[in-house]
Amino acid sequence: MKLWDIIKSANSNLLRNKGRTFLTILAIFIGSFTIILTSGIRTGVNDYIDVQLNSVGGEGYIEIMPKAMTEIMSSQMSLGSSSGPQEYNPDKNSLEMTAISDSDLKKLRNIDGIESVKPSQQISAEYIVSSKNKTKFVVTPQALPSDRINLDIATGRLIDINGDRPEINILPGYAEALGFGSDEGAVGQTVRIGVVETATMKTREVEATVAGVMNKSIINMGRSWVNVALEGKILDVMYTNLPDSYRDRVYFATAEWDTSLGDEGLKRIKDDMEKLGYVGMTFEDQVGMFKTFLDAIILVFTIFGGVALLAASIGIINTLFMAVQERTREIGLSKAMGLGRGKIFLMFSVEAIALGFWGSALGIGMAYLARAIVNPIASDTFLKDLPGFNLLQFDLKWLAGLVLLVMMIAFLAGTLPARRAAKKDPIEALRYE
Amino acid sequence: MKKSKQPRGKAAPSQAVPSRTSGIQPVIIATKNLTKIYGKKSAEFKALNGINLEIRRGESVAIIGKSGSGKSTLMHCLALLDAPTKGEIFIGSHLATKLKKRRVNRLRNKNFGFVFQQFFMNARDSVLSNVELPLKIAGIRHRERKRRAMEALRIVELEEKAKSRANDLSGGQKQRVCIARAIVNNPSVIFADEPTGNLDSVTGARVEDLLFQMNKEKGITLIIVTHDEDLAARCSRQIHIKDGKILSETASTVKGGSK
């Protein structure tokens, strides 16, 4: 018997009992559909993050934080450390532990592969306002630590980091709100930023030029980027009437490293920082934390899908056992006419594989349908502020792999009934009523 | 070969192996001390007890016996559907009991045709696809399969039913389709197990005529298991089985003739 004939007759045998076949396929479909959708969301999110990383993230840029800082953060997150109370270290007080000293900055600069280290201060502002209208808007300025960070600029240009003029890249929406009419109208205009003096709680304004308007993205996290000149002016206001030592305290730093060293080099740089008591994090690391979290959720749903597939494969076993029982005489006749055991095994295996194929194919079809419906709705509602974020994305190779996997599972499930069919004695089978 | 008694006196005494045509035809199936035992020691049951038999090409042989006599077991062994406990079966020059399963399957597929009392058709399939089954198993291409199946249906005069569902046919038509299925692979032997057992006398006669027509025109050896005396009498040779042994053999003068 030719393989093509076996495949054809397997499919027509499945059609003999449409209800039963449909229910079995439905069970496989539920499992595959769950897995395809969760993976589709994962691909969608990751694709978006990757695009964002390429447009916003920066190569060769690393953020440095004292290890004690991350430890405090993580112990707060885990509701207190499980290792019990920590002993007080008289050599370093808590402020020293969480700050970066001058000597440490020097040591960090001396790490092989590090090109430059820039201490960063936390700056804050109250509002942003223009002369076009009097309404003040909340703003979160942050000094752009490195020009290796690519900002996704929609209009205008990136701020000149080390330029003399104080400059700012504003978020979309601000241009209109500030009364510039359009993004183009805002470029080159002057805005004023209100900053509070820490010592006196008085608010003073500093002036800045809008260099350009950014596109919205998750990685920006609502920050407006400023250059060194503007950062200095904001700090001047913030630390008015405070001792210099206060202003010079550095809690984190950013560094640029030689990207030609590759991932290995980056790992060594991070290890060197670790030895000095610092944690280095790249953009990818920060996003990686989010990805890990996402992957954990995806894993749970994939396990649900897997359990559904397992249940479905028991359905396959059941369906095929019934088919073997019903077709006992047919099996006996075929055997009498010289059909070998292997071919009979193959006939029922192909039926199981066909069930797996149609179930997962239906899953893919429905997943594409879901994508056509869900993506536009998502983009119009909760993803409205994130242009270019397609919630569901499918990878064809991955889908093909899933179909193969489901067919494999179906085949394994089918081996039990197929074996029973293959082992039937033709005379016994023909006598079967 | 056993000396024959003449239980019904219909057949003429004959020592020679009967043949359809003049001249002795080669032996197509032979058995030596064929024994089939069911059950274990204490509950042992000898379904076949030392059967020695020779069937020549073109013969029509009736295997006759009461139920439980072992006639069906004998047919199953001759058709290589069942393996004997002891003894040997020769198909042509092959010692079938020593052949590999694969070879046996091929042998059955190419050389044997089967007709059963209960028809055994795939009820939901078309008549054509039922007739095609042995060719499908042989791995013959679709077009050739269809051509040969239609040819077989033409012989049994059921061409116009090719597209009907097997279940929609009458009993006599079903058995004729089964004959078409049995001859579609041009076999050298047709095994028929009570081929008219489920049919009334008129349709049964038509089926019998067809079987003997195949025997005459195509030279296909017929091995018919029956307890229908009239059908047995139409065969060229009758083998009576009792308690797993050959009780007697007779040969008809009216070989394959009409009633």
XYZ file of C-alpha atoms in Angstrom:
692
model
C 0.000 0.000 0.000
C 1.372 3.370 -1.039
C 1.947 6.080 1.563
C -0.248 8.500 -0.330
C -3.099 5.958 -0.304
C -2.578 5.488 3.429
C -2.773 9.248 4.046
C -5.872 9.547 1.874
C -7.657 6.642 3.502
C -6.673 7.878 6.976
C -8.382 11.184 6.265
C -11.463 9.559 4.758
C -11.647 7.191 7.733
C -11.589 10.204 10.037
C -14.498 11.652 8.076
C -16.517 8.465 8.612
C -17.232 9.583 12.146
C -17.378 13.334 11.831
C -18.666 14.116 15.324
C -16.050 12.096 17.129
C -13.248 13.362 14.898
C -14.366 16.959 15.332
C -14.400 16.682 19.132
C -10.928 15.169 19.199
C -9.621 17.861 16.872
C -11.326 20.474 19.065
C -9.429 19.222 22.119
C -6.113 19.441 20.264
C -7.123 22.844 18.949
C -7.728 24.223 22.458
C -4.259 23.193 23.587
C -2.480 24.449 20.475
C -4.476 27.675 20.365
C -3.540 28.507 23.981
C 0.120 27.904 23.291
C 0.079 29.814 19.990
C -1.645 32.838 21.525
C 0.634 33.113 24.551
C 3.669 32.713 22.373
C 2.148 35.254 19.978
C 1.918 37.804 22.783
C 5.469 37.009 23.834
C 6.736 37.511 20.289
C 4.705 40.711 19.991
C 6.118 42.175 23.188
C 9.669 41.072 22.453
C 9.524 42.390 18.899
C 8.378 45.730 20.231
C 11.075 45.818 22.893
C 13.720 44.906 20.323
C 12.561 47.664 17.991
C 12.555 50.062 20.919
C 16.003 48.943 22.000
C 17.272 49.541 18.499
C 15.709 52.976 18.263
C 16.007 54.105 21.862
C 18.477 51.871 23.607
C 22.182 52.347 23.366
C 25.097 50.126 22.594
C 28.192 50.458 24.711
C 26.413 52.214 27.545
C 26.223 50.896 31.085
C 24.669 52.170 34.324
C 26.620 51.741 37.551
C 25.069 51.496 40.995
C 26.588 50.630 44.391
C 25.830 47.022 45.251
C 24.431 48.057 48.613
C 21.787 50.051 46.772
C 20.557 47.082 44.801
C 20.646 44.967 47.949
C 18.472 47.443 49.797
C 16.110 47.525 46.839
C 15.848 43.782 46.582
C 15.460 43.254 50.333
C 12.638 45.757 50.318
C 11.063 43.963 47.414
C 11.302 40.579 49.106
C 9.702 41.955 52.309
C 12.860 41.906 54.371
C 15.901 39.766 53.957
C 15.463 36.107 54.742
C 19.027 35.881 56.071
C 18.160 37.761 59.284
C 19.478 41.105 60.565
C 22.729 42.306 59.057
C 25.589 43.334 61.274
C 26.472 47.036 61.229
C 29.691 47.887 59.452
C 31.439 50.737 61.309
C 33.815 51.388 58.385
C 31.068 52.656 56.113
C 27.914 54.405 57.119
C 24.753 53.924 55.138
C 25.266 57.072 53.073
C 28.794 56.038 52.164
C 27.588 52.565 51.305
C 25.058 53.816 48.769
C 27.181 56.575 47.268
C 30.068 56.376 44.853
C 33.254 57.900 46.268
C 35.824 59.789 44.190
C 38.401 57.037 44.675
C 35.894 54.443 43.488
C 35.092 56.557 40.420
C 38.775 56.495 39.637
C 38.935 52.730 40.064
C 35.870 52.312 37.848
C 37.547 54.473 35.190
C 40.572 52.218 35.360
C 38.639 49.035 34.553
C 39.956 47.612 31.314
C 37.553 48.337 28.486
C 35.832 51.286 30.150
C 36.208 54.405 28.036
C 34.633 56.957 30.305
C 32.635 57.180 33.524
C 30.257 59.991 34.190
C 28.815 60.530 37.671
C 25.094 61.244 37.557
C 22.946 63.293 39.838
C 19.246 62.932 40.310
C 17.595 66.059 38.980
C 13.982 66.967 39.447
C 11.730 69.715 38.182
C 8.278 70.950 39.008
C 6.880 72.027 35.680
C 7.529 73.163 32.155
C 5.972 76.252 30.637
C 6.318 78.421 27.542
C 5.589 82.044 26.804
C 2.810 81.015 24.375
C 0.397 80.124 27.119
C 0.530 80.214 30.847
C -0.433 76.629 31.634
C 2.255 74.681 33.482
C 2.775 70.982 32.870
C 4.523 68.398 34.975
C 7.840 67.280 33.535
C 10.449 64.662 34.466
C 13.828 65.782 33.187
C 16.794 63.469 33.107
C 20.324 64.128 31.967
C 21.165 62.091 28.883
C 24.207 60.202 30.157
C 25.730 59.277 26.822
C 25.275 60.151 23.197
C 25.479 56.431 22.565
C 21.841 56.297 23.556
C 19.719 56.703 20.476
C 16.572 58.572 21.173
C 13.700 58.062 18.793
C 13.449 61.642 17.584
C 10.279 62.454 15.619
C 11.010 66.095 14.800
C 14.074 68.275 15.222
C 17.296 66.739 16.486
C 18.912 65.094 19.477
C 20.153 67.466 22.189
C 23.809 68.440 21.948
C 25.026 66.686 25.099
C 28.105 68.756 25.765
C 26.914 71.915 24.067
C 26.923 75.256 25.868
C 23.273 76.009 25.319
C 20.837 74.332 27.679
C 18.694 72.006 25.563
C 15.831 69.581 26.040
C 14.126 66.821 24.014
C 10.451 66.898 24.886
C 7.865 64.119 24.710
C 5.097 64.139 22.086
C 2.026 66.058 23.175
C 4.032 68.686 25.010
C 4.471 70.795 21.892
C 0.758 71.229 21.447
C 0.074 71.609 25.175
C 2.672 74.330 25.504
C 1.016 76.283 22.693
C 3.521 75.720 19.879
C 0.775 74.396 17.603
C 2.778 71.485 16.214
C 5.952 69.496 16.872
C 7.696 71.451 14.103
C 6.600 74.695 15.718
C 8.223 73.719 19.011
C 11.698 73.030 17.640
C 14.085 75.870 18.457
C 11.635 77.508 20.863
C 12.437 78.479 24.417
C 10.732 76.867 27.377
C 11.068 77.527 31.084
C 11.437 74.802 33.664
C 10.445 75.365 37.261
C 12.853 73.941 39.833
C 12.526 73.964 43.648
C 15.438 75.072 45.851
C 15.865 72.183 48.258
C 16.920 74.422 51.136
C 14.236 77.088 50.876
C 11.394 75.373 48.966
C 11.264 78.392 46.673
C 10.636 77.744 42.970
C 12.843 79.340 40.340
C 12.743 78.945 36.592
C 15.556 78.057 34.183
C 15.403 78.502 30.419
C 16.058 75.833 27.820
C 15.767 75.413 24.068
C 13.672 72.603 22.564
C 16.098 70.687 20.342
C 13.547 68.131 19.165
C 10.448 66.104 19.897
C 10.674 62.342 20.622
C 8.376 59.517 19.712
C 6.609 57.846 22.578
C 7.985 54.541 23.783
C 8.009 52.360 26.878
C 11.743 52.706 27.317
C 11.533 56.492 27.668
C 9.191 55.944 30.602
C 7.912 59.499 30.342
C 11.292 61.174 30.702
C 12.388 64.337 28.921
C 16.073 64.284 28.214
C 18.305 67.281 28.936
C 21.946 68.023 28.127
C 24.801 68.706 30.545
C 24.347 72.475 30.363
C 20.680 72.292 31.370
C 21.438 69.641 33.988
C 23.951 72.047 35.542
C 21.445 74.885 35.624
C 18.803 72.691 37.268
C 21.337 71.458 39.845
C 22.378 75.083 40.541
C 18.808 75.848 41.552
C 18.288 72.620 43.463
C 21.399 73.040 45.611
C 21.241 76.776 46.177
C 22.372 77.521 49.750
C 23.546 73.960 50.333
C 27.177 72.938 50.932
C 29.092 71.708 47.895
C 29.694 68.305 49.476
C 25.955 67.736 49.304
C 25.843 68.452 45.630
C 28.890 66.376 44.844
C 27.495 63.221 46.374
C 27.059 60.717 43.564
C 24.629 57.826 43.807
C 24.998 56.367 40.374
C 27.169 56.748 37.361
C 27.095 55.897 33.722
C 29.960 54.530 31.708
C 30.785 53.945 28.099
C 32.614 50.773 27.234
C 34.459 49.490 24.217
C 31.830 47.490 22.287
C 34.511 45.753 20.230
C 35.134 43.586 23.308
C 31.749 41.906 22.723
C 29.612 40.068 25.244
C 32.639 38.367 26.829
C 34.272 41.713 27.472
C 31.049 43.130 28.868
C 30.783 40.213 31.256
C 34.339 40.775 32.479
C 33.682 44.487 32.914
C 30.623 43.699 35.016
C 32.644 41.195 37.058
C 35.331 43.837 37.669
C 32.660 46.270 38.815
C 31.239 43.604 41.102
C 34.645 43.217 42.741
C 34.668 46.935 43.462
C 31.230 46.656 45.019
C 29.211 47.979 42.093
C 26.558 46.590 39.808
C 26.698 47.435 36.137
C 23.540 47.233 34.075
C 23.075 47.765 30.365
C 19.795 48.680 28.723
C 19.423 45.049 27.726
C 19.854 43.988 31.360
C 17.104 46.308 32.469
C 14.807 45.132 29.727
C 15.920 41.579 30.479
C 14.408 41.828 33.949
C 11.092 42.725 32.386
C 11.480 39.945 29.851
C 12.152 37.408 32.606
C 8.964 38.460 34.315
C 7.028 38.220 31.063
C 8.541 34.823 30.304
C 7.372 33.502 33.669
C 3.781 34.446 32.865
C 4.106 32.998 29.375
C 5.484 29.791 30.860
C 2.438 29.373 33.089
C 0.092 29.730 30.121
C 2.205 27.421 28.006
C 1.946 24.813 30.753
C -1.849 25.236 30.678
C -1.730 24.653 26.936
C 0.523 21.654 27.444
C -1.868 20.122 29.951
C -4.701 20.658 27.476
C -2.633 18.908 24.803
C -1.975 16.026 27.166
C -5.695 15.654 27.780
C -6.242 15.881 24.032
C -3.773 13.088 23.395
C -5.780 10.866 25.721
C -8.725 11.816 23.521
C -6.737 10.641 20.502
C -6.017 7.309 22.187
C -9.695 6.895 22.997
C -10.885 7.849 19.520
C -8.491 5.476 17.846
C -9.269 2.604 20.193
C -12.912 3.023 19.213
C -11.948 3.147 15.550
C -9.883 -0.033 15.871
C -12.807 -1.753 17.576
C -15.262 -0.632 14.896
C -13.025 -1.571 12.037
C -11.929 -4.936 13.418
C -13.413 -6.845 10.483
C -11.987 -4.401 7.993
C -8.563 -4.891 9.585
C -9.035 -8.679 9.416
C -10.032 -8.497 5.756
C -7.088 -6.266 4.843
C -4.751 -8.621 6.647
C -6.250 -11.628 4.847
C -5.647 -9.809 1.574
C -1.995 -9.450 2.459
C -1.703 -6.077 4.202
C 1.259 -6.317 6.562
C 1.343 -5.428 10.241
C 3.624 -2.445 9.628
C 1.188 -0.948 7.122
C -1.750 -1.383 9.476
C 0.255 0.258 12.256
C 1.067 3.048 9.835
C -2.589 3.474 8.810
C -3.693 4.162 12.376
C -0.599 6.201 13.189
C -1.278 8.406 10.186
C -4.836 8.843 11.451
C -3.473 10.013 14.815
C -0.968 12.309 13.093
C -3.744 13.685 10.886
C -5.787 14.481 14.011
C -2.773 16.309 15.416
C -2.200 18.119 12.157
C -5.790 19.313 11.726
C -6.056 20.291 15.394
C -2.932 22.429 15.343
C -3.693 23.788 11.865
C -7.085 24.891 13.155
C -5.261 26.477 16.093
C -3.044 28.449 13.714
C -5.977 29.511 11.564
C -7.902 30.709 14.596
C -4.808 32.429 15.980
C -4.440 34.422 12.751
C -8.123 35.288 12.940
C -7.625 36.387 16.553
C -4.679 38.508 15.487
C -6.725 40.212 12.785
C -9.394 41.054 15.356
C -7.351 41.716 18.517
C -4.426 43.761 17.180
C -6.451 46.689 15.777
C -8.603 46.772 18.927
C -5.551 46.700 21.197
C -3.818 49.415 19.184
C -6.881 51.625 19.487
C -7.328 51.115 23.217
C -4.741 50.134 25.799
C -1.776 50.275 23.415
C -2.845 53.601 21.919
C 0.165 55.411 23.364
C 2.640 52.856 22.029
C 2.684 53.154 18.246
C 4.161 50.162 16.484
C 3.212 47.749 19.267
C 1.389 44.792 17.691
C 0.123 42.679 20.565
C 0.053 39.375 18.669
C 2.930 38.413 16.413
C 3.578 34.957 14.986
C 6.824 33.454 13.883
C 6.203 31.082 10.968
C 9.105 28.781 11.805
C 7.913 28.523 15.374
C 4.370 27.713 14.217
C 5.670 25.008 11.880
C 7.646 23.601 14.812
C 4.520 23.550 16.970
C 2.558 21.677 14.298
C 5.350 19.116 14.067
C 5.460 18.793 17.851
C 1.694 18.275 18.094
C 1.843 15.725 15.275
C 4.613 13.956 17.163
C 2.551 13.908 20.374
C -0.433 12.612 18.396
C 1.727 9.911 16.839
C 2.952 8.787 20.263
C -0.628 8.707 21.541
C -1.658 6.749 18.459
C 0.952 4.039 18.901
C -1.135 2.236 21.537
C -4.261 1.744 19.388
C -2.169 1.309 16.240
C -0.270 -1.514 17.915
C -3.497 -3.186 18.913
C -4.734 -2.957 15.323
C -1.477 -4.296 13.922
C -1.494 -7.270 16.287
C -4.993 -8.424 15.410
C -5.251 -11.986 14.178
C -7.045 -11.954 10.804
C -9.231 -14.975 11.543
C -10.245 -13.699 14.962
C -10.860 -10.271 13.464
C -13.079 -11.687 10.700
C -15.107 -13.657 13.236
C -15.625 -10.490 15.315
C -19.267 -9.441 15.437
C -4.101 -39.428 -1.130
C -6.869 -41.283 0.623
C -9.011 -43.821 -1.104
C -12.447 -42.400 -1.591
C -15.688 -43.779 -0.341
C -18.761 -42.762 -2.175
C -21.213 -41.362 0.328
C -23.763 -40.082 -2.123
C -22.925 -42.128 -5.150
C -22.972 -39.071 -7.341
C -19.330 -39.088 -8.195
C -17.563 -41.672 -10.200
C -14.738 -43.578 -8.509
C -11.460 -42.162 -9.508
C -7.922 -42.637 -8.289
C -6.376 -40.167 -10.649
C -6.131 -36.568 -9.724
C -8.991 -34.891 -11.486
C -8.156 -32.117 -13.811
C -10.195 -29.654 -15.750
C -8.431 -30.228 -18.996
C -6.713 -33.209 -20.390
C -3.168 -33.539 -19.231
C -2.025 -33.426 -15.632
C -1.793 -29.938 -14.148
C 0.929 -29.029 -11.621
C 0.207 -29.221 -7.898
C -0.637 -25.752 -6.628
C -1.272 -26.448 -2.940
C -0.129 -29.475 -0.989
C -0.059 -30.364 2.697
C 1.941 -32.949 4.594
C 0.757 -34.219 7.973
C -1.042 -30.911 8.603
C -1.955 -30.674 12.284
C -3.535 -27.820 14.220
C -3.929 -28.057 17.966
C -5.843 -25.535 20.045
C -5.450 -25.167 23.814
C -2.800 -26.426 26.204
C -2.032 -30.017 27.148
C -5.019 -31.075 29.303
C -7.572 -29.078 27.302
C -5.932 -29.963 24.013
C -8.155 -30.005 20.947
C -6.970 -31.286 17.607
C -8.783 -29.232 14.983
C -6.685 -30.806 12.230
C -5.085 -34.202 12.655
C -2.540 -35.138 10.016
C -4.071 -33.922 6.765
C -2.304 -34.915 3.549
C -3.655 -33.195 0.494
C -2.727 -32.207 -3.040
C -4.656 -29.703 -5.088
C -3.785 -29.167 -8.718
C -4.138 -26.072 -10.817
C -7.621 -25.602 -12.240
C -9.343 -27.976 -9.869
C -12.544 -27.069 -8.034
C -12.408 -28.597 -4.597
C -15.218 -28.675 -2.049
C -14.275 -29.109 1.594
C -17.305 -30.581 3.287
C -17.985 -31.264 6.935
C -20.210 -30.477 9.850
C -19.476 -27.469 11.986
C -16.553 -28.235 14.272
C -15.188 -30.797 11.838
C -12.132 -28.640 11.133
C -13.056 -27.669 7.571
C -12.730 -23.950 8.232
C -9.422 -24.406 10.011
C -8.211 -26.416 7.019
C -9.170 -23.624 4.661
C -7.508 -21.013 6.869
C -4.311 -23.052 6.899
C -4.401 -23.589 3.120
C -4.952 -19.853 2.648
C -2.000 -19.168 4.987
C -4.242 -17.196 7.306
C -3.477 -19.566 10.146
C -0.227 -21.317 10.971
C -0.396 -25.060 11.602
C 0.986 -26.503 14.833
C 2.742 -29.257 12.918
C 3.158 -30.302 9.311
C 3.923 -28.519 6.103
C 2.083 -26.527 3.467
C 3.469 -26.114 -0.026
C 2.281 -23.344 -2.275
C 3.650 -24.184 -5.698
C 7.274 -24.941 -5.017
C 7.443 -22.823 -1.837
C 7.350 -24.335 1.604
C 4.933 -21.734 2.957
C 5.380 -22.671 6.595
C 9.013 -21.575 6.330
C 8.379 -18.343 4.467
C 8.805 -14.951 6.057
C 5.636 -13.046 6.999
C 6.303 -10.484 4.325
C 6.505 -13.134 1.625
C 3.355 -14.821 2.909
C 1.499 -11.496 2.781
C 2.655 -10.927 -0.774
C 1.775 -14.460 -1.749
C -1.761 -14.043 -0.410
C -2.130 -10.655 -2.025
C -0.973 -11.782 -5.455
C -2.227 -15.367 -5.694
C -5.308 -15.714 -3.519
C -8.783 -14.335 -3.700
C -11.306 -14.589 -0.873
C -15.095 -14.865 -0.829
C -16.791 -15.028 2.573
C -20.284 -15.973 3.670
C -20.686 -12.611 5.441
C -19.252 -10.709 2.426
C -17.015 -8.441 4.586
C -17.373 -5.277 2.599
C -16.627 -1.796 3.830
C -20.263 -0.820 3.969
C -19.804 2.938 3.682
C -17.339 2.831 0.831
C -18.305 2.658 -2.809
C -18.515 -0.660 -4.617
C -15.537 0.386 -6.717
C -13.287 1.128 -3.760
C -14.251 -2.217 -2.189
C -13.211 -4.032 -5.349
C -9.999 -1.999 -5.514
C -8.899 -2.992 -2.007
C -6.521 -5.878 -2.919
C -4.903 -3.687 -5.589
C -4.585 -0.813 -3.130
C -2.855 -3.149 -0.716
C -0.569 -4.270 -3.545
C 0.395 -0.620 -4.041
C -0.949 -0.298 -7.583
C -1.544 3.183 -8.925
C -4.958 4.772 -8.827
C -5.649 4.778 -12.579
C -4.620 1.163 -13.097
C -6.573 0.145 -9.996
C -9.724 1.705 -11.351
C -9.306 0.134 -14.756
C -8.857 -3.360 -13.350
C -11.653 -2.975 -10.794
C -14.066 -1.854 -13.510
C -13.010 -4.838 -15.598
C -13.738 -7.184 -12.662
C -17.115 -5.498 -12.094
C -17.905 -5.953 -15.789
C -17.282 -9.688 -15.451
C -19.763 -9.939 -12.561
C -22.128 -7.612 -14.491
C -22.255 -4.898 -11.850
C -20.453 -2.139 -13.743
C -23.334 0.274 -13.301
C -23.163 -0.144 -9.495
C -19.519 0.977 -9.272
C -20.371 4.270 -7.612
C -23.084 2.936 -5.283
C -22.425 2.469 -1.634
C -21.712 -1.162 -0.811
C -24.471 -1.154 1.781
C -27.117 -0.254 -0.800
C -26.709 -3.538 -2.690
C -28.760 -6.697 -2.280
C -27.140 -9.810 -0.795
C -26.626 -11.457 -4.173
C -25.131 -8.291 -5.627
C -22.836 -7.975 -2.608
C -21.508 -11.481 -3.119
C -20.933 -10.775 -6.803
C -18.981 -7.662 -5.816
C -16.965 -9.892 -3.485
C -16.228 -12.209 -6.405
C -15.116 -9.183 -8.403
C -12.865 -8.268 -5.481
C -11.549 -11.838 -5.359
C -10.616 -11.907 -9.057
C -9.367 -8.324 -9.407
C -5.764 -9.317 -8.689
C -5.882 -12.244 -11.162
C -5.363 -14.886 -8.461
C -4.532 -18.508 -9.088
C -6.745 -19.684 -6.227
C -10.079 -18.454 -4.877
C -11.003 -19.502 -1.349
C -14.746 -19.357 -0.775
C -16.125 -19.881 2.721
C -19.833 -20.798 2.426
C -20.216 -18.355 -0.472
C -23.956 -19.006 -0.840
C -24.688 -19.449 2.860
C -26.477 -16.122 3.217
C -28.245 -16.169 -0.131
C -31.532 -17.544 -1.418
C -31.352 -20.347 -3.968
C -31.814 -18.156 -7.055
C -29.165 -15.569 -6.217
C -26.999 -18.323 -4.738
C -27.092 -20.174 -8.061
C -25.999 -17.028 -9.877
C -23.025 -16.671 -7.508
C -22.135 -20.352 -7.960
C -22.309 -19.964 -11.736
C -19.949 -17.042 -11.542
C -17.439 -18.941 -9.422
C -17.407 -21.921 -11.796
C -17.235 -19.566 -14.760
C -14.021 -18.158 -13.281
C -12.779 -21.710 -12.797
C -13.512 -22.627 -16.369
C -12.599 -19.480 -18.235
C -9.689 -18.219 -16.224
C -8.477 -21.548 -14.901
C -8.654 -20.274 -11.317
C -8.510 -23.053 -8.754
C -11.576 -23.036 -6.491
C -11.445 -24.149 -2.876
C -14.957 -23.981 -1.448
C -15.855 -24.699 2.155
C -19.524 -25.651 2.326
C -22.118 -27.938 3.746
C -24.369 -27.381 0.748
C -24.398 -30.807 -0.928
C -25.498 -29.399 -4.296
C -22.710 -26.854 -4.406
C -20.207 -29.518 -3.371
C -21.439 -31.786 -6.112
C -20.713 -29.148 -8.757
C -17.043 -29.221 -7.759
C -14.661 -31.574 -9.480
C -13.634 -33.043 -6.164
C -15.141 -33.339 -2.686
C -13.116 -33.741 0.465
C -15.114 -34.817 3.509
C -13.677 -33.765 6.851
C -14.581 -35.189 10.232
C -12.804 -34.673 13.535
C -9.864 -33.040 11.806
C -9.269 -35.929 9.434
C -10.103 -36.583 5.812
C -12.990 -39.000 5.963
C -13.312 -39.562 2.253
C -12.711 -38.031 -1.158
C -14.879 -38.183 -4.203
C -14.575 -36.849 -7.707
C -17.447 -35.652 -9.836
C -17.920 -36.554 -13.441
C -19.804 -33.366 -14.032
C -16.876 -31.107 -13.410
C -17.959 -27.568 -12.708
C -21.067 -28.268 -14.730
C -24.433 -26.737 -14.264
C -27.111 -28.369 -12.161
